[in-house]
Amino acid sequence: MVAYDALKEAIIIGDEEKVPSLVQKALDEGVDAPDILNNGLIAGMEIVGRRFKAGEMFLPEVLFSASVMHKGLDLVNPLLAKSGHKGLGTIVIGTVEGDIHDIGKKIVGFLLEGTGYNVIDLGVDVKADSFAQAVAKHNPDVLGMSALLTTTMPRMGTTIELLKEKGLREKVKIIIGGAPINDQFASSIGADGYALEAGSAVDLVKKLLAG
Ligand code: B12
């Protein structure tokens, strides 16, 4: 019997010893890596996402949970690759050109990764052309752009226009976020969605990829 409740709890409280040891124990008992991923690691991070959204967990705690979750992920990842396990989808994410704020974008990336998506983080100060190249190269299901400055928000629109020019816009769902962004701005530039915080970003991605 796998101690999934204990594993989830260890992720929530950020226990960096218990997470890898419980994952290793489950692997030693012959439990499938995808089972541990879905019912232990992802399930734990989903609770973290919900608590963060509800204001019951705070930023440093979320980052800590994400880092201990990664310790578990490191153990199951090689086995997942061998078993041909496919994630829920690929997300390319980055902070737009001229903007170096990345704390929020990283949390969004961690939570998406923690809930089963393959996340490619392009970093900060990402030019429209680099976003376009990444879409062409990785063929992601979703492109996420972050901006924290009112002066860099327009770059999101520039990127969408460039994707249209290159015939890439229809290949990918586009979501945006960051403190100055709202729904109205998202629709004005033709993005597919906006999320106020990381928990809602996970819900948004799920919704966009379901329909
Ligand atoms: C930390 C910080 C910095 C750090 C950034 C460190 C880093 N590695 O990120 C440093 C010190 C470097 C910095 C620099 C600057 N900053 Co600053 N910074 C902040 C601060 C205090 C917090 C931002 C933050 O991390 N918040 C916490 C995270 C968790 O929240 P978040 O980023 O909003 O992310 C959440 C959501 O927005 C959403 N989200 C975010 N991205 C995405 C993406 C997608 C796809 C989705 C769906 C959702 C999503 O989910 C996240 C998690 O829930 C804000 C103030 C504020 N209250 O926002 C100012 C702030 C953003 N900064 C500001 C300014 C002006 C600057 C500087 C220009 C200052 C200067 N004169 O040099 C420079 C700009 C440098 C540059 N070129 O980018 C202003 C912007 C004002 C404006 N209207 O444009 C703010 C609002 C401060 C202020 N009140 O004046 N800053």
PDB file of C-alpha atoms and ligand atoms in Angstrom:
ATOM      1  CA  MET A   1       0.000   0.000   0.000  1.00  0.00           C
ATOM      2  CA  VAL A   2       1.583   3.279  -1.104  1.00  0.00           C
ATOM      3  CA  ALA A   3       1.561   6.074   1.449  1.00  0.00           C
ATOM      4  CA  TYR A   4       0.185   8.697  -0.943  1.00  0.00           C
ATOM      5  CA  ASP A   5      -1.386  10.755   1.821  1.00  0.00           C
ATOM      6  CA  ALA A   6       1.999  10.966   3.545  1.00  0.00           C
ATOM      7  CA  LEU A   7       3.682  11.866   0.241  1.00  0.00           C
ATOM      8  CA  LYS A   8       1.146  14.612  -0.506  1.00  0.00           C
ATOM      9  CA  GLU A   9       1.508  15.978   3.014  1.00  0.00           C
ATOM     10  CA  ALA A  10       5.320  15.931   2.705  1.00  0.00           C
ATOM     11  CA  ILE A  11       5.056  18.000  -0.505  1.00  0.00           C
ATOM     12  CA  ILE A  12       2.658  20.471   1.117  1.00  0.00           C
ATOM     13  CA  ILE A  13       4.883  21.031   4.142  1.00  0.00           C
ATOM     14  CA  GLY A  14       8.040  20.928   2.006  1.00  0.00           C
ATOM     15  CA  ASP A  15       9.753  17.981   3.704  1.00  0.00           C
ATOM     16  CA  GLU A  16      12.867  17.572   1.567  1.00  0.00           C
ATOM     17  CA  GLU A  17      13.867  14.236   3.088  1.00  0.00           C
ATOM     18  CA  LYS A  18      10.488  12.530   3.233  1.00  0.00           C
ATOM     19  CA  VAL A  19       9.489  13.286  -0.374  1.00  0.00           C
ATOM     20  CA  PRO A  20      12.402  11.468  -2.064  1.00  0.00           C
ATOM     21  CA  SER A  21      12.411   8.684   0.555  1.00  0.00           C
ATOM     22  CA  LEU A  22       8.671   7.971   0.131  1.00  0.00           C
ATOM     23  CA  VAL A  23       9.022   8.031  -3.662  1.00  0.00           C
ATOM     24  CA  GLN A  24      12.014   5.676  -3.491  1.00  0.00           C
ATOM     25  CA  LYS A  25      10.118   3.355  -1.145  1.00  0.00           C
ATOM     26  CA  ALA A  26       7.180   3.193  -3.556  1.00  0.00           C
ATOM     27  CA  LEU A  27       9.538   2.482  -6.471  1.00  0.00           C
ATOM     28  CA  ASP A  28      11.263  -0.254  -4.441  1.00  0.00           C
ATOM     29  CA  GLU A  29       7.850  -1.799  -3.774  1.00  0.00           C
ATOM     30  CA  GLY A  30       7.316  -1.976  -7.534  1.00  0.00           C
ATOM     31  CA  VAL A  31       4.758   0.807  -7.920  1.00  0.00           C
ATOM     32  CA  ASP A  32       4.602   2.235 -11.475  1.00  0.00           C
ATOM     33  CA  ALA A  33       6.328   5.586 -11.964  1.00  0.00           C
ATOM     34  CA  PRO A  34       3.235   7.194 -13.643  1.00  0.00           C
ATOM     35  CA  ASP A  35       1.140   6.090 -10.656  1.00  0.00           C
ATOM     36  CA  ILE A  36       3.533   7.794  -8.218  1.00  0.00           C
ATOM     37  CA  LEU A  37       3.643  10.866 -10.450  1.00  0.00           C
ATOM     38  CA  ASN A  38      -0.129  11.244 -10.748  1.00  0.00           C
ATOM     39  CA  ASN A  39      -1.376  10.079  -7.363  1.00  0.00           C
ATOM     40  CA  GLY A  40       1.475  11.370  -5.234  1.00  0.00           C
ATOM     41  CA  LEU A  41       3.562  14.167  -6.728  1.00  0.00           C
ATOM     42  CA  ILE A  42       0.998  15.868  -8.976  1.00  0.00           C
ATOM     43  CA  ALA A  43      -1.823  15.352  -6.478  1.00  0.00           C
ATOM     44  CA  GLY A  44       0.323  17.021  -3.798  1.00  0.00           C
ATOM     45  CA  MET A  45       1.167  20.013  -6.004  1.00  0.00           C
ATOM     46  CA  GLU A  46      -2.506  20.362  -6.968  1.00  0.00           C
ATOM     47  CA  ILE A  47      -3.349  20.855  -3.305  1.00  0.00           C
ATOM     48  CA  VAL A  48      -0.514  23.397  -3.028  1.00  0.00           C
ATOM     49  CA  GLY A  49      -1.961  25.248  -6.051  1.00  0.00           C
ATOM     50  CA  ARG A  50      -5.453  25.284  -4.538  1.00  0.00           C
ATOM     51  CA  ARG A  51      -4.182  26.504  -1.159  1.00  0.00           C
ATOM     52  CA  PHE A  52      -2.091  29.224  -2.806  1.00  0.00           C
ATOM     53  CA  LYS A  53      -5.133  30.356  -4.792  1.00  0.00           C
ATOM     54  CA  ALA A  54      -7.211  30.436  -1.590  1.00  0.00           C
ATOM     55  CA  GLY A  55      -4.540  32.500   0.191  1.00  0.00           C
ATOM     56  CA  GLU A  56      -3.838  29.641   2.623  1.00  0.00           C
ATOM     57  CA  MET A  57      -0.246  29.186   1.436  1.00  0.00           C
ATOM     58  CA  PHE A  58       2.282  31.871   0.662  1.00  0.00           C
ATOM     59  CA  LEU A  59       4.882  32.346  -1.998  1.00  0.00           C
ATOM     60  CA  PRO A  60       7.976  30.992  -0.164  1.00  0.00           C
ATOM     61  CA  GLU A  61       6.001  27.892   0.853  1.00  0.00           C
ATOM     62  CA  VAL A  62       4.884  27.254  -2.732  1.00  0.00           C
ATOM     63  CA  LEU A  63       8.457  27.593  -3.978  1.00  0.00           C
ATOM     64  CA  PHE A  64       9.646  25.194  -1.299  1.00  0.00           C
ATOM     65  CA  SER A  65       6.926  22.658  -2.127  1.00  0.00           C
ATOM     66  CA  ALA A  66       7.882  22.917  -5.809  1.00  0.00           C
ATOM     67  CA  SER A  67      11.550  22.317  -5.022  1.00  0.00           C
ATOM     68  CA  VAL A  68      10.907  19.224  -2.876  1.00  0.00           C
ATOM     69  CA  MET A  69       8.434  17.946  -5.460  1.00  0.00           C
ATOM     70  CA  HIS A  70      11.296  18.168  -7.959  1.00  0.00           C
ATOM     71  CA  LYS A  71      13.386  15.882  -5.740  1.00  0.00           C
ATOM     72  CA  GLY A  72      10.684  13.248  -6.148  1.00  0.00           C
ATOM     73  CA  LEU A  73      10.346  14.007  -9.836  1.00  0.00           C
ATOM     74  CA  ASP A  74      14.080  13.413 -10.344  1.00  0.00           C
ATOM     75  CA  LEU A  75      13.585   9.816  -9.165  1.00  0.00           C
ATOM     76  CA  VAL A  76      10.545   9.002 -11.309  1.00  0.00           C
ATOM     77  CA  ASN A  77      11.543  10.940 -14.457  1.00  0.00           C
ATOM     78  CA  PRO A  78      14.068   8.427 -15.872  1.00  0.00           C
ATOM     79  CA  LEU A  79      11.480   5.651 -15.451  1.00  0.00           C
ATOM     80  CA  LEU A  80       8.727   7.751 -17.040  1.00  0.00           C
ATOM     81  CA  ALA A  81      10.911   8.326 -20.079  1.00  0.00           C
ATOM     82  CA  LYS A  82      11.521   4.549 -20.346  1.00  0.00           C
ATOM     83  CA  SER A  83       7.805   3.725 -20.039  1.00  0.00           C
ATOM     84  CA  GLY A  84       7.003   6.228 -22.829  1.00  0.00           C
ATOM     85  CA  HIS A  85       4.783   8.207 -20.474  1.00  0.00           C
ATOM     86  CA  LYS A  86       3.444  11.370 -22.116  1.00  0.00           C
ATOM     87  CA  GLY A  87       2.616  14.440 -20.069  1.00  0.00           C
ATOM     88  CA  LEU A  88      -0.604  16.398 -20.343  1.00  0.00           C
ATOM     89  CA  GLY A  89       0.884  18.797 -22.874  1.00  0.00           C
ATOM     90  CA  THR A  90       3.764  21.181 -23.510  1.00  0.00           C
ATOM     91  CA  ILE A  91       3.857  24.769 -22.320  1.00  0.00           C
ATOM     92  CA  VAL A  92       6.385  27.356 -23.446  1.00  0.00           C
ATOM     93  CA  ILE A  93       6.556  30.246 -21.005  1.00  0.00           C
ATOM     94  CA  GLY A  94       8.594  33.434 -20.695  1.00  0.00           C
ATOM     95  CA  THR A  95       8.699  37.038 -19.549  1.00  0.00           C
ATOM     96  CA  VAL A  96       8.434  39.521 -22.414  1.00  0.00           C
ATOM     97  CA  GLU A  97      11.217  41.707 -23.801  1.00  0.00           C
ATOM     98  CA  GLY A  98      12.388  44.520 -21.542  1.00  0.00           C
ATOM     99  CA  ASP A  99      11.036  42.846 -18.420  1.00  0.00           C
ATOM    100  CA  ILE A 100      13.131  40.879 -15.938  1.00  0.00           C
ATOM    101  CA  HIS A 101      10.435  40.011 -13.373  1.00  0.00           C
ATOM    102  CA  ASP A 102      10.280  36.239 -13.155  1.00  0.00           C
ATOM    103  CA  ILE A 103       9.078  35.174  -9.707  1.00  0.00           C
ATOM    104  CA  GLY A 104       5.399  34.877 -10.690  1.00  0.00           C
ATOM    105  CA  LYS A 105       6.188  33.288 -14.044  1.00  0.00           C
ATOM    106  CA  LYS A 106       8.352  30.676 -12.324  1.00  0.00           C
ATOM    107  CA  ILE A 107       5.558  29.786  -9.920  1.00  0.00           C
ATOM    108  CA  VAL A 108       3.153  29.384 -12.826  1.00  0.00           C
ATOM    109  CA  GLY A 109       5.745  27.149 -14.518  1.00  0.00           C
ATOM    110  CA  PHE A 110       6.360  25.090 -11.365  1.00  0.00           C
ATOM    111  CA  LEU A 111       2.658  24.532 -10.753  1.00  0.00           C
ATOM    112  CA  LEU A 112       2.048  23.563 -14.362  1.00  0.00           C
ATOM    113  CA  GLU A 113       5.003  21.201 -14.257  1.00  0.00           C
ATOM    114  CA  GLY A 114       3.809  19.889 -10.908  1.00  0.00           C
ATOM    115  CA  THR A 115       0.387  19.146 -12.347  1.00  0.00           C
ATOM    116  CA  GLY A 116       1.761  17.108 -15.234  1.00  0.00           C
ATOM    117  CA  TYR A 117       2.713  19.454 -18.068  1.00  0.00           C
ATOM    118  CA  ASN A 118       6.068  19.618 -19.785  1.00  0.00           C
ATOM    119  CA  VAL A 119       7.240  23.206 -19.237  1.00  0.00           C
ATOM    120  CA  ILE A 120       9.894  24.956 -21.317  1.00  0.00           C
ATOM    121  CA  ASP A 121      10.876  28.203 -19.603  1.00  0.00           C
ATOM    122  CA  LEU A 122      12.516  30.698 -21.951  1.00  0.00           C
ATOM    123  CA  GLY A 123      13.513  32.958 -19.068  1.00  0.00           C
ATOM    124  CA  VAL A 124      13.181  36.736 -18.974  1.00  0.00           C
ATOM    125  CA  ASP A 125      13.532  39.566 -21.488  1.00  0.00           C
ATOM    126  CA  VAL A 126      12.292  37.268 -24.261  1.00  0.00           C
ATOM    127  CA  LYS A 127      11.965  38.913 -27.667  1.00  0.00           C
ATOM    128  CA  ALA A 128       8.865  38.330 -29.813  1.00  0.00           C
ATOM    129  CA  ASP A 129      11.054  36.559 -32.334  1.00  0.00           C
ATOM    130  CA  SER A 130      12.421  34.183 -29.679  1.00  0.00           C
ATOM    131  CA  PHE A 131       8.858  33.285 -28.610  1.00  0.00           C
ATOM    132  CA  ALA A 132       8.004  32.642 -32.267  1.00  0.00           C
ATOM    133  CA  GLN A 133      11.104  30.483 -32.758  1.00  0.00           C
ATOM    134  CA  ALA A 134      10.250  28.477 -29.631  1.00  0.00           C
ATOM    135  CA  VAL A 135       6.688  27.889 -30.859  1.00  0.00           C
ATOM    136  CA  ALA A 136       8.027  26.717 -34.234  1.00  0.00           C
ATOM    137  CA  LYS A 137      10.640  24.482 -32.592  1.00  0.00           C
ATOM    138  CA  HIS A 138       8.720  22.903 -29.696  1.00  0.00           C
ATOM    139  CA  ASN A 139       5.196  22.960 -31.135  1.00  0.00           C
ATOM    140  CA  PRO A 140       3.717  23.601 -27.649  1.00  0.00           C
ATOM    141  CA  ASP A 141       0.047  23.312 -26.762  1.00  0.00           C
ATOM    142  CA  VAL A 142       0.198  26.585 -24.861  1.00  0.00           C
ATOM    143  CA  LEU A 143       2.351  29.700 -24.948  1.00  0.00           C
ATOM    144  CA  GLY A 144       2.396  31.694 -21.705  1.00  0.00           C
ATOM    145  CA  MET A 145       3.675  35.252 -21.504  1.00  0.00           C
ATOM    146  CA  SER A 146       4.316  37.239 -18.357  1.00  0.00           C
ATOM    147  CA  ALA A 147       4.727  41.021 -17.945  1.00  0.00           C
ATOM    148  CA  LEU A 148       4.966  43.005 -14.714  1.00  0.00           C
ATOM    149  CA  LEU A 149       5.525  46.441 -16.207  1.00  0.00           C
ATOM    150  CA  THR A 150       2.913  48.598 -17.917  1.00  0.00           C
ATOM    151  CA  THR A 151       5.658  49.559 -20.366  1.00  0.00           C
ATOM    152  CA  THR A 152       6.293  45.945 -21.410  1.00  0.00           C
ATOM    153  CA  MET A 153       2.669  44.743 -21.615  1.00  0.00           C
ATOM    154  CA  PRO A 154       2.390  45.816 -25.292  1.00  0.00           C
ATOM    155  CA  ARG A 155       5.109  43.283 -26.184  1.00  0.00           C
ATOM    156  CA  MET A 156       2.526  40.564 -25.661  1.00  0.00           C
ATOM    157  CA  GLY A 157       0.452  42.014 -28.494  1.00  0.00           C
ATOM    158  CA  THR A 158       3.580  42.382 -30.647  1.00  0.00           C
ATOM    159  CA  THR A 159       4.376  38.702 -30.096  1.00  0.00           C
ATOM    160  CA  ILE A 160       0.862  37.611 -31.069  1.00  0.00           C
ATOM    161  CA  GLU A 161       1.043  39.737 -34.236  1.00  0.00           C
ATOM    162  CA  LEU A 162       4.395  38.155 -35.132  1.00  0.00           C
ATOM    163  CA  LEU A 163       2.981  34.660 -34.584  1.00  0.00           C
ATOM    164  CA  LYS A 164       0.138  35.563 -36.953  1.00  0.00           C
ATOM    165  CA  GLU A 165       2.597  36.831 -39.583  1.00  0.00           C
ATOM    166  CA  LYS A 166       4.546  33.577 -39.342  1.00  0.00           C
ATOM    167  CA  GLY A 167       1.396  31.451 -39.583  1.00  0.00           C
ATOM    168  CA  LEU A 168       1.948  30.069 -36.062  1.00  0.00           C
ATOM    169  CA  ARG A 169      -0.888  31.739 -34.142  1.00  0.00           C
ATOM    170  CA  GLU A 170      -3.492  29.048 -34.769  1.00  0.00           C
ATOM    171  CA  LYS A 171      -1.136  26.264 -33.701  1.00  0.00           C
ATOM    172  CA  VAL A 172      -1.010  27.338 -30.072  1.00  0.00           C
ATOM    173  CA  LYS A 173      -3.236  28.596 -27.247  1.00  0.00           C
ATOM    174  CA  ILE A 174      -1.910  31.812 -25.752  1.00  0.00           C
ATOM    175  CA  ILE A 175      -2.273  32.764 -22.109  1.00  0.00           C
ATOM    176  CA  ILE A 176      -0.951  35.851 -20.396  1.00  0.00           C
ATOM    177  CA  GLY A 177      -0.492  37.102 -16.858  1.00  0.00           C
ATOM    178  CA  GLY A 178       1.307  39.466 -14.532  1.00  0.00           C
ATOM    179  CA  ALA A 179       0.184  42.146 -12.103  1.00  0.00           C
ATOM    180  CA  PRO A 180      -0.874  44.833 -14.664  1.00  0.00           C
ATOM    181  CA  ILE A 181      -2.731  42.378 -16.936  1.00  0.00           C
ATOM    182  CA  ASN A 182      -6.491  41.823 -16.948  1.00  0.00           C
ATOM    183  CA  ASP A 183      -9.133  40.035 -19.005  1.00  0.00           C
ATOM    184  CA  GLN A 184      -9.914  43.105 -21.033  1.00  0.00           C
ATOM    185  CA  PHE A 185      -6.292  43.543 -22.086  1.00  0.00           C
ATOM    186  CA  ALA A 186      -6.069  39.834 -22.927  1.00  0.00           C
ATOM    187  CA  SER A 187      -9.032  40.016 -25.296  1.00  0.00           C
ATOM    188  CA  SER A 188      -7.835  43.308 -26.791  1.00  0.00           C
ATOM    189  CA  ILE A 189      -4.605  41.654 -28.017  1.00  0.00           C
ATOM    190  CA  GLY A 190      -6.291  38.395 -29.036  1.00  0.00           C
ATOM    191  CA  ALA A 191      -4.901  36.118 -26.301  1.00  0.00           C
ATOM    192  CA  ASP A 192      -6.929  33.011 -25.428  1.00  0.00           C
ATOM    193  CA  GLY A 193      -6.945  33.683 -21.719  1.00  0.00           C
ATOM    194  CA  TYR A 194      -5.621  35.483 -18.681  1.00  0.00           C
ATOM    195  CA  ALA A 195      -5.134  34.220 -15.140  1.00  0.00           C
ATOM    196  CA  LEU A 196      -4.743  36.326 -12.021  1.00  0.00           C
ATOM    197  CA  GLU A 197      -2.501  33.841 -10.238  1.00  0.00           C
ATOM    198  CA  ALA A 198      -0.784  30.487 -10.661  1.00  0.00           C
ATOM    199  CA  GLY A 199      -3.600  28.269  -9.371  1.00  0.00           C
ATOM    200  CA  SER A 200      -6.022  29.833 -11.847  1.00  0.00           C
ATOM    201  CA  ALA A 201      -3.385  29.507 -14.589  1.00  0.00           C
ATOM    202  CA  VAL A 202      -3.440  25.712 -14.125  1.00  0.00           C
ATOM    203  CA  ASP A 203      -7.270  25.714 -14.321  1.00  0.00           C
ATOM    204  CA  LEU A 204      -7.121  27.910 -17.425  1.00  0.00           C
ATOM    205  CA  VAL A 205      -4.673  25.608 -19.214  1.00  0.00           C
ATOM    206  CA  LYS A 206      -6.801  22.565 -18.340  1.00  0.00           C
ATOM    207  CA  LYS A 207      -9.898  24.316 -19.701  1.00  0.00           C
ATOM    208  CA  LEU A 208      -8.224  25.497 -22.910  1.00  0.00           C
ATOM    209  CA  LEU A 209      -6.761  22.079 -23.676  1.00  0.00           C
ATOM    210  CA  ALA A 210     -10.002  20.271 -22.896  1.00  0.00           C
ATOM    211  CA  GLY A 211     -12.039  22.152 -25.470  1.00  0.00           C
TER     212      GLY A 211
HETATM  213  C1  B12 B   1      10.175  41.728  -7.034  1.00  0.00           C
HETATM  214  C2  B12 B   1      10.039  42.973  -7.904  1.00  0.00           C
HETATM  215  C3  B12 B   1      11.147  43.371  -8.649  1.00  0.00           C
HETATM  216  C4  B12 B   1      12.424  42.557  -8.694  1.00  0.00           C
HETATM  217  C5  B12 B   1      12.234  41.382  -9.687  1.00  0.00           C
HETATM  218  C6  B12 B   1      13.003  40.142  -9.268  1.00  0.00           C
HETATM  219  C7  B12 B   1      12.594  38.961 -10.085  1.00  0.00           C
HETATM  220  N1  B12 B   1      13.534  38.071 -10.255  1.00  0.00           N
HETATM  221  O1  B12 B   1      11.468  38.811 -10.552  1.00  0.00           O
HETATM  222  C8  B12 B   1      13.442  43.649  -9.213  1.00  0.00           C
HETATM  223  C9  B12 B   1      14.051  44.329  -8.010  1.00  0.00           C
HETATM  224  C10 B12 B   1      14.572  43.150 -10.119  1.00  0.00           C
HETATM  225  C11 B12 B   1      12.510  44.616  -9.906  1.00  0.00           C
HETATM  226  C12 B12 B   1      12.931  45.517 -10.860  1.00  0.00           C
HETATM  227  C13 B12 B   1      12.109  46.502 -11.379  1.00  0.00           C
HETATM  228  N2  B12 B   1      10.814  46.770 -11.031  1.00  0.00           N
HETATM  229 CO1  B12 B   1       9.758  45.594  -9.933  1.00  0.00          CO
HETATM  230  N3  B12 B   1       8.665  44.780  -8.683  1.00  0.00           N
HETATM  231  C14 B12 B   1       8.819  43.699  -7.943  1.00  0.00           C
HETATM  232  C15 B12 B   1       7.567  43.519  -7.063  1.00  0.00           C
HETATM  233  C16 B12 B   1       7.902  44.095  -5.694  1.00  0.00           C
HETATM  234  C17 B12 B   1       7.060  42.101  -6.863  1.00  0.00           C
HETATM  235  C18 B12 B   1       6.801  41.304  -8.140  1.00  0.00           C
HETATM  236  C19 B12 B   1       6.600  39.870  -7.760  1.00  0.00           C
HETATM  237  O2  B12 B   1       7.514  39.057  -7.865  1.00  0.00           O
HETATM  238  N4  B12 B   1       5.415  39.554  -7.219  1.00  0.00           N
HETATM  239  C20 B12 B   1       5.100  38.211  -6.675  1.00  0.00           C
HETATM  240  C21 B12 B   1       4.595  37.301  -7.784  1.00  0.00           C
HETATM  241  C22 B12 B   1       4.214  35.934  -7.194  1.00  0.00           C
HETATM  242  O3  B12 B   1       3.427  37.866  -8.299  1.00  0.00           O
HETATM  243  P1  B12 B   1       3.266  38.174  -9.855  1.00  0.00           P
HETATM  244  O4  B12 B   1       4.568  38.459 -10.454  1.00  0.00           O
HETATM  245  O5  B12 B   1       2.168  39.142 -10.021  1.00  0.00           O
HETATM  246  O6  B12 B   1       2.832  36.757 -10.470  1.00  0.00           O
HETATM  247  C23 B12 B   1       1.563  36.149 -10.236  1.00  0.00           C
HETATM  248  C24 B12 B   1       0.481  36.594 -11.221  1.00  0.00           C
HETATM  249  O7  B12 B   1       0.690  37.884 -11.744  1.00  0.00           O
HETATM  250  C25 B12 B   1       0.409  35.506 -12.239  1.00  0.00           C
HETATM  251  N5  B12 B   1       1.304  35.524 -13.399  1.00  0.00           N
HETATM  252  C26 B12 B   1       2.535  36.069 -13.534  1.00  0.00           C
HETATM  253  N6  B12 B   1       3.037  35.773 -14.741  1.00  0.00           N
HETATM  254  C27 B12 B   1       2.140  35.034 -15.380  1.00  0.00           C
HETATM  255  C28 B12 B   1       2.163  34.462 -16.652  1.00  0.00           C
HETATM  256  C29 B12 B   1       1.053  33.733 -17.098  1.00  0.00           C
HETATM  257  C30 B12 B   1       1.088  33.126 -18.446  1.00  0.00           C
HETATM  258  C31 B12 B   1      -0.096  33.601 -16.260  1.00  0.00           C
HETATM  259  C32 B12 B   1      -1.269  32.886 -16.751  1.00  0.00           C
HETATM  260  C33 B12 B   1      -0.117  34.152 -14.978  1.00  0.00           C
HETATM  261  C34 B12 B   1       1.000  34.856 -14.550  1.00  0.00           C
HETATM  262  O8  B12 B   1       0.696  34.353 -11.481  1.00  0.00           O
HETATM  263  C35 B12 B   1       1.767  34.674 -10.562  1.00  0.00           C
HETATM  264  C36 B12 B   1       1.703  33.740  -9.385  1.00  0.00           C
HETATM  265  O9  B12 B   1       0.483  33.744  -8.737  1.00  0.00           O
HETATM  266  C37 B12 B   1       6.512  44.372  -7.844  1.00  0.00           C
HETATM  267  C38 B12 B   1       5.367  44.931  -7.003  1.00  0.00           C
HETATM  268  C39 B12 B   1       4.121  44.108  -7.129  1.00  0.00           C
HETATM  269  N7  B12 B   1       3.316  44.204  -6.113  1.00  0.00           N
HETATM  270  O10 B12 B   1       3.853  43.428  -8.125  1.00  0.00           O
HETATM  271  C40 B12 B   1       7.399  45.458  -8.458  1.00  0.00           C
HETATM  272  C41 B12 B   1       6.967  46.171  -9.729  1.00  0.00           C
HETATM  273  C42 B12 B   1       6.355  45.191 -10.704  1.00  0.00           C
HETATM  274  N8  B12 B   1       8.233  46.676 -10.262  1.00  0.00           N
HETATM  275  C43 B12 B   1       8.115  47.846 -10.788  1.00  0.00           C
HETATM  276  C44 B12 B   1       9.184  48.563 -11.378  1.00  0.00           C
HETATM  277  C45 B12 B   1       8.870  49.975 -11.862  1.00  0.00           C
HETATM  278  C46 B12 B   1      10.454  47.997 -11.525  1.00  0.00           C
HETATM  279  C47 B12 B   1      11.680  48.661 -12.175  1.00  0.00           C
HETATM  280  C48 B12 B   1      11.406  49.451 -13.459  1.00  0.00           C
HETATM  281  C49 B12 B   1      12.326  49.516 -11.071  1.00  0.00           C
HETATM  282  C50 B12 B   1      13.502  50.367 -11.545  1.00  0.00           C
HETATM  283  N9  B12 B   1      13.250  51.645 -11.608  1.00  0.00           N
HETATM  284  O11 B12 B   1      14.541  49.836 -11.870  1.00  0.00           O
HETATM  285  C51 B12 B   1      12.600  47.453 -12.430  1.00  0.00           C
HETATM  286  C52 B12 B   1      12.314  46.862 -13.819  1.00  0.00           C
HETATM  287  C53 B12 B   1      13.376  45.999 -14.320  1.00  0.00           C
HETATM  288  C54 B12 B   1      12.931  45.362 -15.613  1.00  0.00           C
HETATM  289  N10 B12 B   1      13.457  45.801 -16.739  1.00  0.00           N
HETATM  290  O12 B12 B   1      12.105  44.471 -15.594  1.00  0.00           O
HETATM  291  C55 B12 B   1       6.700  48.377 -10.699  1.00  0.00           C
HETATM  292  C56 B12 B   1       5.946  48.339 -12.026  1.00  0.00           C
HETATM  293  C57 B12 B   1       5.119  49.578 -12.217  1.00  0.00           C
HETATM  294  C58 B12 B   1       4.390  49.557 -13.500  1.00  0.00           C
HETATM  295  N11 B12 B   1       3.166  49.975 -13.443  1.00  0.00           N
HETATM  296  O13 B12 B   1       4.874  49.202 -14.527  1.00  0.00           O
HETATM  297  C59 B12 B   1       6.096  47.493  -9.555  1.00  0.00           C
HETATM  298  C60 B12 B   1       4.580  47.254  -9.672  1.00  0.00           C
HETATM  299  C61 B12 B   1       6.443  48.193  -8.212  1.00  0.00           C
HETATM  300  C62 B12 B   1       5.728  49.527  -8.055  1.00  0.00           C
HETATM  301  N12 B12 B   1       4.634  49.545  -7.327  1.00  0.00           N
HETATM  302  O14 B12 B   1       6.154  50.509  -8.575  1.00  0.00           O
HETATM  303  N13 B12 B   1      11.231  44.491  -9.439  1.00  0.00           N
END
